[in-house]
PDB file of C-alpha atoms and ligand atoms in Angstrom:
ATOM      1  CA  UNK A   1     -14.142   0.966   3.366  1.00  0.00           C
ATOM      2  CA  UNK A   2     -17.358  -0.087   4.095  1.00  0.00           C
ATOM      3  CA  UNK A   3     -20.294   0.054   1.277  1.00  0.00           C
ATOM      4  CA  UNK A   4     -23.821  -0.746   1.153  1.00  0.00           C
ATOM      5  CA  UNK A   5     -26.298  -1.283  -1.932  1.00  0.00           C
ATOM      6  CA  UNK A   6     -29.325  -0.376  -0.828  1.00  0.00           C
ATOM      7  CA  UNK A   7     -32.133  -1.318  -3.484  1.00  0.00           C
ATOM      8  CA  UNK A   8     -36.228  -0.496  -3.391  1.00  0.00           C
ATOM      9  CA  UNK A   9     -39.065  -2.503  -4.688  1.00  0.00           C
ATOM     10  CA  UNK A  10     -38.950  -4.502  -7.788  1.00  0.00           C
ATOM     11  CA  UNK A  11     -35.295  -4.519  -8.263  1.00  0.00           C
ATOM     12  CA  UNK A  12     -35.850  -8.068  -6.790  1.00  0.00           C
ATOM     13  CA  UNK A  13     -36.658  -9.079 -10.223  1.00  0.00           C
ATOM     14  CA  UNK A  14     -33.941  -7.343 -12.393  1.00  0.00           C
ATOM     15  CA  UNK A  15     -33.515  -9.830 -15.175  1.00  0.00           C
ATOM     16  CA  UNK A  16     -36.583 -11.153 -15.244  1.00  0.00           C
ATOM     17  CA  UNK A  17     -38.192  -7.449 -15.028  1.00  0.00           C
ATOM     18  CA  UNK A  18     -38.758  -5.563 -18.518  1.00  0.00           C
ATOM     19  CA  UNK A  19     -34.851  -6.658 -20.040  1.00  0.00           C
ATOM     20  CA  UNK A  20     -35.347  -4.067 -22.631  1.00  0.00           C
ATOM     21  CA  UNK A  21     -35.037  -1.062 -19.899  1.00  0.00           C
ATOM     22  CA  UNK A  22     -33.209  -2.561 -17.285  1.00  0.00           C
ATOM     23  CA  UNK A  23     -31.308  -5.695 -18.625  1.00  0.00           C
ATOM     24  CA  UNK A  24     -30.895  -9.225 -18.657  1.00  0.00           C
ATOM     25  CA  UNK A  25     -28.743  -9.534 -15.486  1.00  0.00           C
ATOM     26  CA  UNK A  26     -29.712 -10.963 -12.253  1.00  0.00           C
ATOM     27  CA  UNK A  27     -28.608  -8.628  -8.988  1.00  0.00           C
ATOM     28  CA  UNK A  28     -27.342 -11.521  -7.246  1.00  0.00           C
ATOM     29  CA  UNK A  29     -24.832 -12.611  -9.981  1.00  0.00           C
ATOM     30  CA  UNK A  30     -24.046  -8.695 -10.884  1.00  0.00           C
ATOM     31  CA  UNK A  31     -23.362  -8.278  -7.103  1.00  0.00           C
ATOM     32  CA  UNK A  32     -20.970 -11.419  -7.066  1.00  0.00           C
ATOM     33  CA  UNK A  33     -18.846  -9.972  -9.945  1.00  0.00           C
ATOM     34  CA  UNK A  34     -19.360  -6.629  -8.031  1.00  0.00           C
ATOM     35  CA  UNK A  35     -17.815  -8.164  -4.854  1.00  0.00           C
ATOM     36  CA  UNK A  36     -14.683  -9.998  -6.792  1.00  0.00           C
ATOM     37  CA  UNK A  37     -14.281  -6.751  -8.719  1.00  0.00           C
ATOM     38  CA  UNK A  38     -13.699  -4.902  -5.315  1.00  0.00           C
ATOM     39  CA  UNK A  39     -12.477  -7.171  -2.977  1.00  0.00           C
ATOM     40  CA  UNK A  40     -10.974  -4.732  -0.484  1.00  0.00           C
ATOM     41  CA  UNK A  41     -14.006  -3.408   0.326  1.00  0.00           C
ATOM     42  CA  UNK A  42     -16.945  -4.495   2.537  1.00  0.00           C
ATOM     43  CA  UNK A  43     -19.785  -4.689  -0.087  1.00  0.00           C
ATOM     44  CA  UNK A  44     -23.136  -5.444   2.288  1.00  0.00           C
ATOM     45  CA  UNK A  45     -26.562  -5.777   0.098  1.00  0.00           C
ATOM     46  CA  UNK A  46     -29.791  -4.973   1.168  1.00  0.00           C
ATOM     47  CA  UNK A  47     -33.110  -4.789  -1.203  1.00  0.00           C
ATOM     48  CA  UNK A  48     -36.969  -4.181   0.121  1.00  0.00           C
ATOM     49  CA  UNK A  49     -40.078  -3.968  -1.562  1.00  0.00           C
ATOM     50  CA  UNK A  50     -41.183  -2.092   1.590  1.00  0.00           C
ATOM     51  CA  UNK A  51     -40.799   1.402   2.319  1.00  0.00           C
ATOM     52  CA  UNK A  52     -40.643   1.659   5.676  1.00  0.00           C
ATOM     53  CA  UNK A  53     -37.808  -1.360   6.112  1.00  0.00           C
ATOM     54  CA  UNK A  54     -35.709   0.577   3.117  1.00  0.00           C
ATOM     55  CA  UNK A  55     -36.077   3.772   6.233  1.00  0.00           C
ATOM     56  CA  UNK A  56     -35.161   1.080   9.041  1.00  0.00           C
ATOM     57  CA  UNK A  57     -31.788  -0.070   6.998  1.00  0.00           C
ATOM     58  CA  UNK A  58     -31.015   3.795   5.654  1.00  0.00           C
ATOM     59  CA  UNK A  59     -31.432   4.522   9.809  1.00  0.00           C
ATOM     60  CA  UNK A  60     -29.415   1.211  10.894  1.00  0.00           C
ATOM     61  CA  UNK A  61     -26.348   2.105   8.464  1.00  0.00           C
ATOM     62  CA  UNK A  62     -26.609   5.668   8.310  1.00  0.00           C
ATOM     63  CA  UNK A  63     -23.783   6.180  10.958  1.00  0.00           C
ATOM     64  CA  UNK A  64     -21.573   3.244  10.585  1.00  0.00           C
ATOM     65  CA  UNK A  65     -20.909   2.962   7.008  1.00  0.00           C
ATOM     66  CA  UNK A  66     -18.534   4.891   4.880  1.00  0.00           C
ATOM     67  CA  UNK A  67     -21.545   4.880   2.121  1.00  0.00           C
ATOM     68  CA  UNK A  68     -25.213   4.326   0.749  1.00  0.00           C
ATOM     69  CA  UNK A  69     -25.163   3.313  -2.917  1.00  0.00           C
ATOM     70  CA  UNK A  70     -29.295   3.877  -2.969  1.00  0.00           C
ATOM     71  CA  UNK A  71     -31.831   2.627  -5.926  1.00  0.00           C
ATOM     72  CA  UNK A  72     -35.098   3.580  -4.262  1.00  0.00           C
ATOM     73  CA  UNK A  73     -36.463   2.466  -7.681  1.00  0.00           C
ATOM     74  CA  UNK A  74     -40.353   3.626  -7.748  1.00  0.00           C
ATOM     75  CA  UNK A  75     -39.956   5.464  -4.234  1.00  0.00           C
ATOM     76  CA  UNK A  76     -37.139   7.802  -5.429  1.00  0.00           C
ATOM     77  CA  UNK A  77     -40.858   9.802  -7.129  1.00  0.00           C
ATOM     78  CA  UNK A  78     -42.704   9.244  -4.102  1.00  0.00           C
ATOM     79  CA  UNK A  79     -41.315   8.806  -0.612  1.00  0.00           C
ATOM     80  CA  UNK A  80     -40.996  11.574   1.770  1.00  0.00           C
ATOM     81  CA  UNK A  81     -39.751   9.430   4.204  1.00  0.00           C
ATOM     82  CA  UNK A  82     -36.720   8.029   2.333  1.00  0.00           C
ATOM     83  CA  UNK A  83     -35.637  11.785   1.687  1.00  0.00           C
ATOM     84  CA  UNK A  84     -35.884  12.692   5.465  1.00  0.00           C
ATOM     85  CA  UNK A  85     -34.340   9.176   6.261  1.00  0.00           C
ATOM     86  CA  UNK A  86     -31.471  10.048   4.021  1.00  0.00           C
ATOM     87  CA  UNK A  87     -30.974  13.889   5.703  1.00  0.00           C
ATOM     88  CA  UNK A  88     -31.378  12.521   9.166  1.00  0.00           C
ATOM     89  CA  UNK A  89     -27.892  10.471   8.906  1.00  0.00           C
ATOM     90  CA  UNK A  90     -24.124  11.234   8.559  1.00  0.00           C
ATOM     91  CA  UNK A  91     -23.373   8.778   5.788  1.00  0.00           C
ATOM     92  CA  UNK A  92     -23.581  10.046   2.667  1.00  0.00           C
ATOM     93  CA  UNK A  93     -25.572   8.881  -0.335  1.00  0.00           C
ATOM     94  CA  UNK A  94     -24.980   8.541  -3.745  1.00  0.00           C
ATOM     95  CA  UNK A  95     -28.666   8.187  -6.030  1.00  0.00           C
ATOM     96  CA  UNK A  96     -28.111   5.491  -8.363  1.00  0.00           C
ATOM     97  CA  UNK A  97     -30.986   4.604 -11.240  1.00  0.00           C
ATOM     98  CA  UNK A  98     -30.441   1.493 -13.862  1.00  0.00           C
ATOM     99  CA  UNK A  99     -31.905   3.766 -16.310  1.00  0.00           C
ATOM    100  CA  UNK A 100     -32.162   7.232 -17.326  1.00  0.00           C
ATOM    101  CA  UNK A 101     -34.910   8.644 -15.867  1.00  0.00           C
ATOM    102  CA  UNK A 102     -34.765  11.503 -17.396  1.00  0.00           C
ATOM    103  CA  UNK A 103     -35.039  10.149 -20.639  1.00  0.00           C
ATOM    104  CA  UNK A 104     -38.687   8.652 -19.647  1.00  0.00           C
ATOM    105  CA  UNK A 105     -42.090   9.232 -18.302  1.00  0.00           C
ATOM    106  CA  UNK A 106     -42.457  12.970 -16.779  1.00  0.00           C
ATOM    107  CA  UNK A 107     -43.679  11.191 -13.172  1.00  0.00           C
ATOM    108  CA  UNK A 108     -39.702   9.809 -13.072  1.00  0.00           C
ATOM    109  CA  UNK A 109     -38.162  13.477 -13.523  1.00  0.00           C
ATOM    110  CA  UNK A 110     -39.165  14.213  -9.972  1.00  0.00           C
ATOM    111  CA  UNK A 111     -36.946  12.773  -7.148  1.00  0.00           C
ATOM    112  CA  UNK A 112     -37.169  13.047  -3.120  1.00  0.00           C
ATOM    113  CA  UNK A 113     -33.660  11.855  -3.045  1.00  0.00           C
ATOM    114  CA  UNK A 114     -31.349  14.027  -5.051  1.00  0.00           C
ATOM    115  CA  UNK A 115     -31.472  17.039  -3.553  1.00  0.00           C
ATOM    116  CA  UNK A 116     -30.268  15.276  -0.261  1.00  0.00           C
ATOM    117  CA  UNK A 117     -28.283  12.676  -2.169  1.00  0.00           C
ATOM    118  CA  UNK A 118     -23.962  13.863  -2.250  1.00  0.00           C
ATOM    119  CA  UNK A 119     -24.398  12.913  -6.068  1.00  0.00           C
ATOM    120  CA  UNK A 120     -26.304  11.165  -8.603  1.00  0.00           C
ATOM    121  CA  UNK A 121     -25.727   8.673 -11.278  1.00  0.00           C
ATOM    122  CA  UNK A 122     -28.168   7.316 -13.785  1.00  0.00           C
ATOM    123  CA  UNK A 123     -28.733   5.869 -17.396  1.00  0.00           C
ATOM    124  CA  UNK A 124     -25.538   3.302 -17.260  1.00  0.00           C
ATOM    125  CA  UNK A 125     -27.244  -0.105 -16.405  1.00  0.00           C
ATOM    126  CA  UNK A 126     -25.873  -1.970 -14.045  1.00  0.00           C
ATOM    127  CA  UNK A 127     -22.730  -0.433 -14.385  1.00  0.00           C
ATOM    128  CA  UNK A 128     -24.435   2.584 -12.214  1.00  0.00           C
ATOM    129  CA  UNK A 129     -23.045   0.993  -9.409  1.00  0.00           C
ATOM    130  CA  UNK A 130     -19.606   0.183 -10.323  1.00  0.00           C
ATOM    131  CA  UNK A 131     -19.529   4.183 -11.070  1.00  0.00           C
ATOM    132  CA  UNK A 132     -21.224   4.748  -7.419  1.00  0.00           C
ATOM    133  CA  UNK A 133     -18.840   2.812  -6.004  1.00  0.00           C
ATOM    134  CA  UNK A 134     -16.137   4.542  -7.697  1.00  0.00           C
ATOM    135  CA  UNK A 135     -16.951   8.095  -6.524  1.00  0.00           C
ATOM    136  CA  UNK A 136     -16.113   6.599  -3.263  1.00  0.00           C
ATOM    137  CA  UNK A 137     -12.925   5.892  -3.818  1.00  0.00           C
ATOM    138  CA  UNK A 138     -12.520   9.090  -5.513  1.00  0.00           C
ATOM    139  CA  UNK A 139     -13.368  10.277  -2.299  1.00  0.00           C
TER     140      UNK A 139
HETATM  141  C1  DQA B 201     -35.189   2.769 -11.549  1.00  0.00           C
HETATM  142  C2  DQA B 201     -36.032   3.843 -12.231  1.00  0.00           C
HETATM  143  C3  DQA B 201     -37.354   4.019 -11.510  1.00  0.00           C
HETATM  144  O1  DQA B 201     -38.132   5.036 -12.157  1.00  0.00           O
HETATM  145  C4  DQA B 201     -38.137   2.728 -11.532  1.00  0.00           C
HETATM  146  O2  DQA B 201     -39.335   2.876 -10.788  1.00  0.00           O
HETATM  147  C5  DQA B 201     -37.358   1.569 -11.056  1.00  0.00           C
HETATM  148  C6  DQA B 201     -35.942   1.447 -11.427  1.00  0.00           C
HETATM  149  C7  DQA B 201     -33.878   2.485 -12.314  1.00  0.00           C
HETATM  150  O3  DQA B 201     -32.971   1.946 -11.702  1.00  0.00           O
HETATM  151  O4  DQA B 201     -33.769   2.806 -13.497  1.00  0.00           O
HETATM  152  O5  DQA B 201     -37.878   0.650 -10.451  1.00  0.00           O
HETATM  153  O6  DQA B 201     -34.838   3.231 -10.255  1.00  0.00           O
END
């Protein structure tokens, strides 16, 4: 099975970024333990501070892989584009969030990608993805 993580702006600094919300972790050493936890699978990584590449790898992807394991961070409130991107392709997408947005400022209640999203998982920390990448194999 082929997976990809695809994660928005800022998420570049996860451990470094406001622990108290979103941890102490780095992505790059969560993703290795990630990668030995599920070593049968194809675990690509992608992460953009950019809107329009986070479109250009949803549209590259969106018809090969078996699944999108997407942390728009910030652009999950505000980007059009990402929700089109995201109805335009065959692979499916699973909404994943660090924290739970729910829980916190009004403006993070609203998202462009969960009504196109096959499911959504938030408020776990990192472990968001391992439960993303579970409901795959559920699958
Ligand atoms: C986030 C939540 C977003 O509201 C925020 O803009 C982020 C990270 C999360 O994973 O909890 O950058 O997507």
């Amino acid at each position: 099975m082929k997976l990809i993580i695809i994660n928005g702006p800022n998420l570049n600094l996860l451990g470094k970024r406001e622990p108290e919300i979103y941890g102490a972790a780095s992505f790059e050493d969560y993703l290795a333990g990630l990668r030995a936890k599920y070593k049968k699978l194809t675990l690509d990584y992608f992460q953009s501070n950019i809107e329009g590449e986070l479109i250009g790898k949803i549209q590259e992807v969106g018809f090969s892989h078996d699944g999108i394991i997407l942390n728009a961070a910030a652009y999950t409130h505000t980007s059009v584009g990402i929700g089109d991107a995201i109805k335009a392709i065959s692979t499916p997408v699973v909404e994943v969030h660090i924290s739970n947005t729910m829980q916190r400022e009004a403006y993070r209640h609203v998202s462009h990608v969960s009504p196109v999203a096959k499911g959504v998982i938030l408020g776990f920390g990192l472990q968001s993805y391992d439960l993303a990448i579970e409901s795959f194999l559920l699958s």
